[in-house]
C-alpha atoms as one frame of an Amber mdcrd trajectory, in Angstrom:
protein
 -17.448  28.701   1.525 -16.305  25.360   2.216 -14.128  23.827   0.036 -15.544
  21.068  -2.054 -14.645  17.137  -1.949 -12.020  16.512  -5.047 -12.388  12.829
  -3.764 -13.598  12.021  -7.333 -13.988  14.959 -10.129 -14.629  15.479 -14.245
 -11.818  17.167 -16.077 -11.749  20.436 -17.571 -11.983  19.546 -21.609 -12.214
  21.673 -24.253 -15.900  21.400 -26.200 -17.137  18.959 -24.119 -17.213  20.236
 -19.882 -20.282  22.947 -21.143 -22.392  24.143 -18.584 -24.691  22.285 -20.560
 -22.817  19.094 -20.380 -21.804  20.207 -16.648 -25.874  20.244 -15.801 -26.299
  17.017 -17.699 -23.552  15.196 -15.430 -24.774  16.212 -12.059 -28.157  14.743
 -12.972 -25.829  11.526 -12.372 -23.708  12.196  -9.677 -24.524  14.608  -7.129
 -21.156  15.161  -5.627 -18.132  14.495  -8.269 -16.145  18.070  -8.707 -17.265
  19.214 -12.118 -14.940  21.824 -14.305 -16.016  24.340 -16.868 -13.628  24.328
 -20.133 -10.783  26.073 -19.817 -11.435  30.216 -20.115  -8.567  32.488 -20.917
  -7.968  35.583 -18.914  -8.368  37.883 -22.228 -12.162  36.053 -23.014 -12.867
  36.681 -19.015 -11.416  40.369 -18.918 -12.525  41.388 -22.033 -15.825  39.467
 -23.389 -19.169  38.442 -22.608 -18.620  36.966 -19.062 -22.066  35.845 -18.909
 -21.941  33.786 -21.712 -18.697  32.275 -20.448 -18.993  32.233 -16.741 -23.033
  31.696 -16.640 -24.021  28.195 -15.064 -26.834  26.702 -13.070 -26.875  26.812
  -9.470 -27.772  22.714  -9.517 -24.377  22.448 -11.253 -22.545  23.026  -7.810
 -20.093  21.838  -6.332 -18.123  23.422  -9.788 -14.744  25.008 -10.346 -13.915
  27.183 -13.007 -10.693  26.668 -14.758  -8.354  29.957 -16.190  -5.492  29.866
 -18.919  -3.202  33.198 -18.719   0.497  33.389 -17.657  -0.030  37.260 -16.096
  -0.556  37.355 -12.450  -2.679  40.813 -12.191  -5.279  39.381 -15.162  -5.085
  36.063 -13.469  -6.112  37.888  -9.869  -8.973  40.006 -11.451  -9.991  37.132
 -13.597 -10.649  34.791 -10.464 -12.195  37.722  -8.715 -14.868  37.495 -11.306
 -15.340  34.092 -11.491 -15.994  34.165  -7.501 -18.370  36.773  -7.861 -20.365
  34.424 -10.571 -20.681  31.572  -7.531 -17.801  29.056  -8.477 -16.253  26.675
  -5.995 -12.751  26.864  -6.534 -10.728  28.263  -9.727  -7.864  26.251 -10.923
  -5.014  27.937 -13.808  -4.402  25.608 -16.426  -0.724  24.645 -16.411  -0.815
  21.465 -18.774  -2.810  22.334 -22.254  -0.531  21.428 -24.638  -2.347  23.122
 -27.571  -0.493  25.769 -30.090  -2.565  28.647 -29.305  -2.514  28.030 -25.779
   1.629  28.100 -26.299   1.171  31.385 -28.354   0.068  32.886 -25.215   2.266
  31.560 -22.777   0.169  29.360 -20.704  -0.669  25.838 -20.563   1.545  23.282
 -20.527   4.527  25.683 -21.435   4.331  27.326 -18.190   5.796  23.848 -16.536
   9.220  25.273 -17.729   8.731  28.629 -15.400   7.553  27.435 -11.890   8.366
  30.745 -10.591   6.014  32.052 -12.465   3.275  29.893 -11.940   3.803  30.574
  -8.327   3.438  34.662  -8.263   0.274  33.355 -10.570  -1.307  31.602  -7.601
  -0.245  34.272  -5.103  -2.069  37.108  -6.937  -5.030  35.168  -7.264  -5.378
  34.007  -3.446  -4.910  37.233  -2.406  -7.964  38.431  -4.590 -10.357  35.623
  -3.793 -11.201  33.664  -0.979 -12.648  30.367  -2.644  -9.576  27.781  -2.987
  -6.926  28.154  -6.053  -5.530  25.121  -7.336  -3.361  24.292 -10.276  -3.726
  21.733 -12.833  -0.299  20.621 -14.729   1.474  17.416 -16.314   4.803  15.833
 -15.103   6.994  17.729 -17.813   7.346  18.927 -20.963   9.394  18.579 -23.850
  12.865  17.457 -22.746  12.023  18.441 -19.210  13.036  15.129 -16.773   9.729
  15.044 -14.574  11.120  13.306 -11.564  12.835  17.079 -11.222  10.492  18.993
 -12.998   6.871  17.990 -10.658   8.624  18.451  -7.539   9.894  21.843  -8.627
   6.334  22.867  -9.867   5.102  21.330  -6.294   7.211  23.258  -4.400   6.529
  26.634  -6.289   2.732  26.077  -6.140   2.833  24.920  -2.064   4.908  27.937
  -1.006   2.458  30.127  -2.495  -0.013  29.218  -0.685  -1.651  26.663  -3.066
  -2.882  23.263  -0.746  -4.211  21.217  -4.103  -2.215  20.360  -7.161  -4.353
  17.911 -10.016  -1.737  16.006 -11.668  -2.376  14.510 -15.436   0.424  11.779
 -15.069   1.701  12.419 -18.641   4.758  14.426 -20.352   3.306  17.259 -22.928
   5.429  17.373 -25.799   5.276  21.027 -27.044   6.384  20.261 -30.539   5.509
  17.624 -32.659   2.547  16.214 -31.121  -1.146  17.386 -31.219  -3.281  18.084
 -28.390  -4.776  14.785 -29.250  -1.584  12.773 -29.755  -0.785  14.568 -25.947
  -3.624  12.490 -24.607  -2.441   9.362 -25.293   1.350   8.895 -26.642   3.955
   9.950 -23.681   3.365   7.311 -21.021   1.933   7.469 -18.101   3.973   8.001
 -14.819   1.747   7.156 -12.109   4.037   6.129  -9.650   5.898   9.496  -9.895
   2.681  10.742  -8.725   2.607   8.503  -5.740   6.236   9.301  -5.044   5.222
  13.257  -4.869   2.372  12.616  -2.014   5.089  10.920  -0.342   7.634  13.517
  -0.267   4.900  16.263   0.431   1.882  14.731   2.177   0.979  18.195   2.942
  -0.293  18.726   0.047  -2.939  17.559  -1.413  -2.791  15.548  -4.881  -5.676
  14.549  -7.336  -4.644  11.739  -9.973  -5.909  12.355 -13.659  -4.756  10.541
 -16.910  -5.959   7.382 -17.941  -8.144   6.473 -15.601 -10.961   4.583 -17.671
 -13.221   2.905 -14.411 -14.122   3.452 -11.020 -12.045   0.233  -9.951  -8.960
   2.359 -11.172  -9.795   5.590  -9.444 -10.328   3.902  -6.459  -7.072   1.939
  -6.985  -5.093   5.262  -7.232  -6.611   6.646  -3.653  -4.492   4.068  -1.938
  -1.530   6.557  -2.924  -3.091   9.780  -3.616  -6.239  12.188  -2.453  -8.549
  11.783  -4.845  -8.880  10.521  -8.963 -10.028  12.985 -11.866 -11.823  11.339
 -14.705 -11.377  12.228 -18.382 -12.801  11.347 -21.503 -13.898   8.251 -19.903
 -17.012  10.275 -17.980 -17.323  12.207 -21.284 -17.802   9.252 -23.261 -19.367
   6.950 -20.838 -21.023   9.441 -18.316 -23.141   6.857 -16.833 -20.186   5.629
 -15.299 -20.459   8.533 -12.262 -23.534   7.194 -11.167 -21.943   4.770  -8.700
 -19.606   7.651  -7.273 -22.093   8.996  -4.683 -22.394   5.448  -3.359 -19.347
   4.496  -3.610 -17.121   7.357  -2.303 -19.309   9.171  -0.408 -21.148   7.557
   1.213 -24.676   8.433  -0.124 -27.677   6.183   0.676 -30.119   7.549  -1.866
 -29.855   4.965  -5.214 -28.775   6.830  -8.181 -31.773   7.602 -11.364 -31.985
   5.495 -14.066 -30.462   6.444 -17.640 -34.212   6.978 -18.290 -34.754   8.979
 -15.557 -31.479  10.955 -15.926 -33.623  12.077 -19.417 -36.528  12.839 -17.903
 -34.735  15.134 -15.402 -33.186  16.610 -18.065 -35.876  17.521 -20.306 -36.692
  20.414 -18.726 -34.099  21.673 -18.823 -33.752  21.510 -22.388 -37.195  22.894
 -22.869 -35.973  26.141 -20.959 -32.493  26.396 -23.212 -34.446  25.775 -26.223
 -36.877  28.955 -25.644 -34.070  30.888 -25.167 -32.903  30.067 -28.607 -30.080
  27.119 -27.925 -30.309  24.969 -30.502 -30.614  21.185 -29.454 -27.820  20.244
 -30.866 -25.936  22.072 -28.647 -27.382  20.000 -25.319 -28.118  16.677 -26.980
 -24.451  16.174 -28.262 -23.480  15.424 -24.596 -26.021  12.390 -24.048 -24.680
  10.105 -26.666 -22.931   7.906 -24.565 -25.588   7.781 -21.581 -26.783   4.079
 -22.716 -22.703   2.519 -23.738 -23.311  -1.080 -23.584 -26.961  -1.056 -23.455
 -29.203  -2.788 -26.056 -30.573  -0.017 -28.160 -27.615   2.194 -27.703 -26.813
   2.390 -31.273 -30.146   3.672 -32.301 -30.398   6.127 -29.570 -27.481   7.206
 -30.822 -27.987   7.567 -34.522 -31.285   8.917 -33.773 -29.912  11.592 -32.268
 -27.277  12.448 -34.547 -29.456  13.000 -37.033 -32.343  15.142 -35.920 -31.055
  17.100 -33.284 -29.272  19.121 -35.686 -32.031  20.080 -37.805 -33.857  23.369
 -37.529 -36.736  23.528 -35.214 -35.322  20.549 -33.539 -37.186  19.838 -30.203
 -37.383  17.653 -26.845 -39.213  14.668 -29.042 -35.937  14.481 -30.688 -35.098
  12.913 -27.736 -37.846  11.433 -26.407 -38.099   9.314 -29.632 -34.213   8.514
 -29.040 -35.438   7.167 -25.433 -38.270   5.334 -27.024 -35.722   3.192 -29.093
 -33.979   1.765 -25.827 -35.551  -0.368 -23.226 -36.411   1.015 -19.594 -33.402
   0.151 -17.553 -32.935   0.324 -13.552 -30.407   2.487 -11.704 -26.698   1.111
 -11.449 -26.950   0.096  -7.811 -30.383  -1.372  -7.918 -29.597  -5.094  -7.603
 -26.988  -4.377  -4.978
């Protein structure tokens, strides 16, 4: 299996990168790298894997991400997300979050490199989709103009050819996963500094980035740009990356038509007992900045919880907000 473009991708987050959410977002853009949530090695090993590993085959290119600090769990983990169809599994190596600490993995793994790298080695020996790693430029005390290279050079010499780098310290005390989003600065040009010294390897950008001007900013020093919250909360804002950064001649659909597509979808989850709620909490944001978005909005919010709750929930929602035309359309 080839391995897919990380040119321009959607982060792994917590309650939000669903395969719900995950199906929503490639109605939009057809080739940005989506990620599931993160999925410990203990949930993969030992629960229902089809509940946490199930996705739809339109959701591809995808990558799964694990949490887990213990190579052999790690290896037989990523065997079984290959079997399910993913594109590439990454190992979390910059949550910040107490539990994740609790099991040593996450962010606190930045302090043992060494171990990060048998990690990857046991899991490229038991798949053969790519492994990459996703981690943050320190933690704690940690000074990251040491610390990233050393995590660099652990990850490349076992065999790893992609690290995703969110350009921000995790403090491990003291701060809250939230707080860890947005209150130790950024260090983008450290990032820049590490494609330098190992060109070899390839280095996706992630942390901030808020537009499509700034991703494509940060590919003058770096592979490719992974978007946050920003795609969460705005997710109409990857309907220019086809276009733009691949090359794509077909126009992207409409915010209306993104709907449409999607209602089937919907139809299907809700016969097999999802609740709306569960699907229609992702589409909030679709129409930021459009008149009407406020009511498609509230609409939402307050029906699609109910019991019963169907597809007119948001059909009505579309009602409230006039038809608009596809990003590119004027262009």
């Amino acid at each position: 299996m080839a391995a897919p473009s990380k040119t321009i991708s959607v982060a792994p987050m917590m309650d939000w990168t669903d395969r719900h959410d995950r199906f929503f977002l490639r109605l939009i853009s057809r080739r940005a790298l989506l990620y599931t949530e993160m999925v410990t090695t203990g949930a993969v090993l030992h629960g229902d894997r089809k509940r946490l590993l199930g996705f739809d085959p339109s959701e591809h290119p995808v990558a799964v991400q694990l949490g887990g600090s213990e190579p052999a769990e790690l290896a037989e983990a990523a065997r079984i997300a290959e079997g399910f169809g993913y594109d590439e599994v990454n190992l979390n190596v910059g949550c910040p979050s107490d539990r994740v600490q609790s099991g040593r993995f996450g962010a606190c793994l930045m302090l043992e490199p060494d171990l990060v790298a048998r990690c990857v080695e046991a899991m490229r020996v038991a798949v053969s989709i790519p492994v990459t790693v996703k981690c943050r430029i320190g933690v704690d005390d940690q000074e990251p103009e040491e610390a990233l290279p050393a995590m660099a050079r652990a990850v490349r010499e076992a065999g790893c050819e992609t690290l995703i780098v969110h350009a921000r310290k995790a403090w491990l005390q003291g701060l809250s996963p939230k707080e860890n989003r947005d209150i130790p600065p950024l260090d983008y040009p450290l990032v820049y500094r590490l494609k330098q010294a190992m060109p070899e390897l390839e280095i996706i950008i992630n942390g901030g980035i808020t537009t499509l001007d700034e991703a494509e900013a940060h590919l003058a020093y770096v592979d490719g740009a992974m978007l946050g919250r920003a795609a969460y909360q705005n997710p109409y804002l990857l309907a220019e990356v086809d276009t733009r950064f691949y090359g794509e001649a077909r126009p992207p659909l409409s915010r209306h038509e993104v709907l449409e597509a999607f209602l089937p979808y919907v139809q299907r989850e809700l016969a097999q007992g999802t609740h709306l709620h569960a699907m229609s909490r992702h589409i909030l944001g679709l129409f930021q900045g459009q008149p009407g978005a406020r009511a498609f909005r509230r609409h939402i919010s307050e029906n699609a919880p109910r019991p019963g709750a169907g597809v007119d929930v948001i059909r009505d929602a579309m009602a409230l907000v006039p038809r608009d035309q596809p990003v590119l359309a004027a262009q």
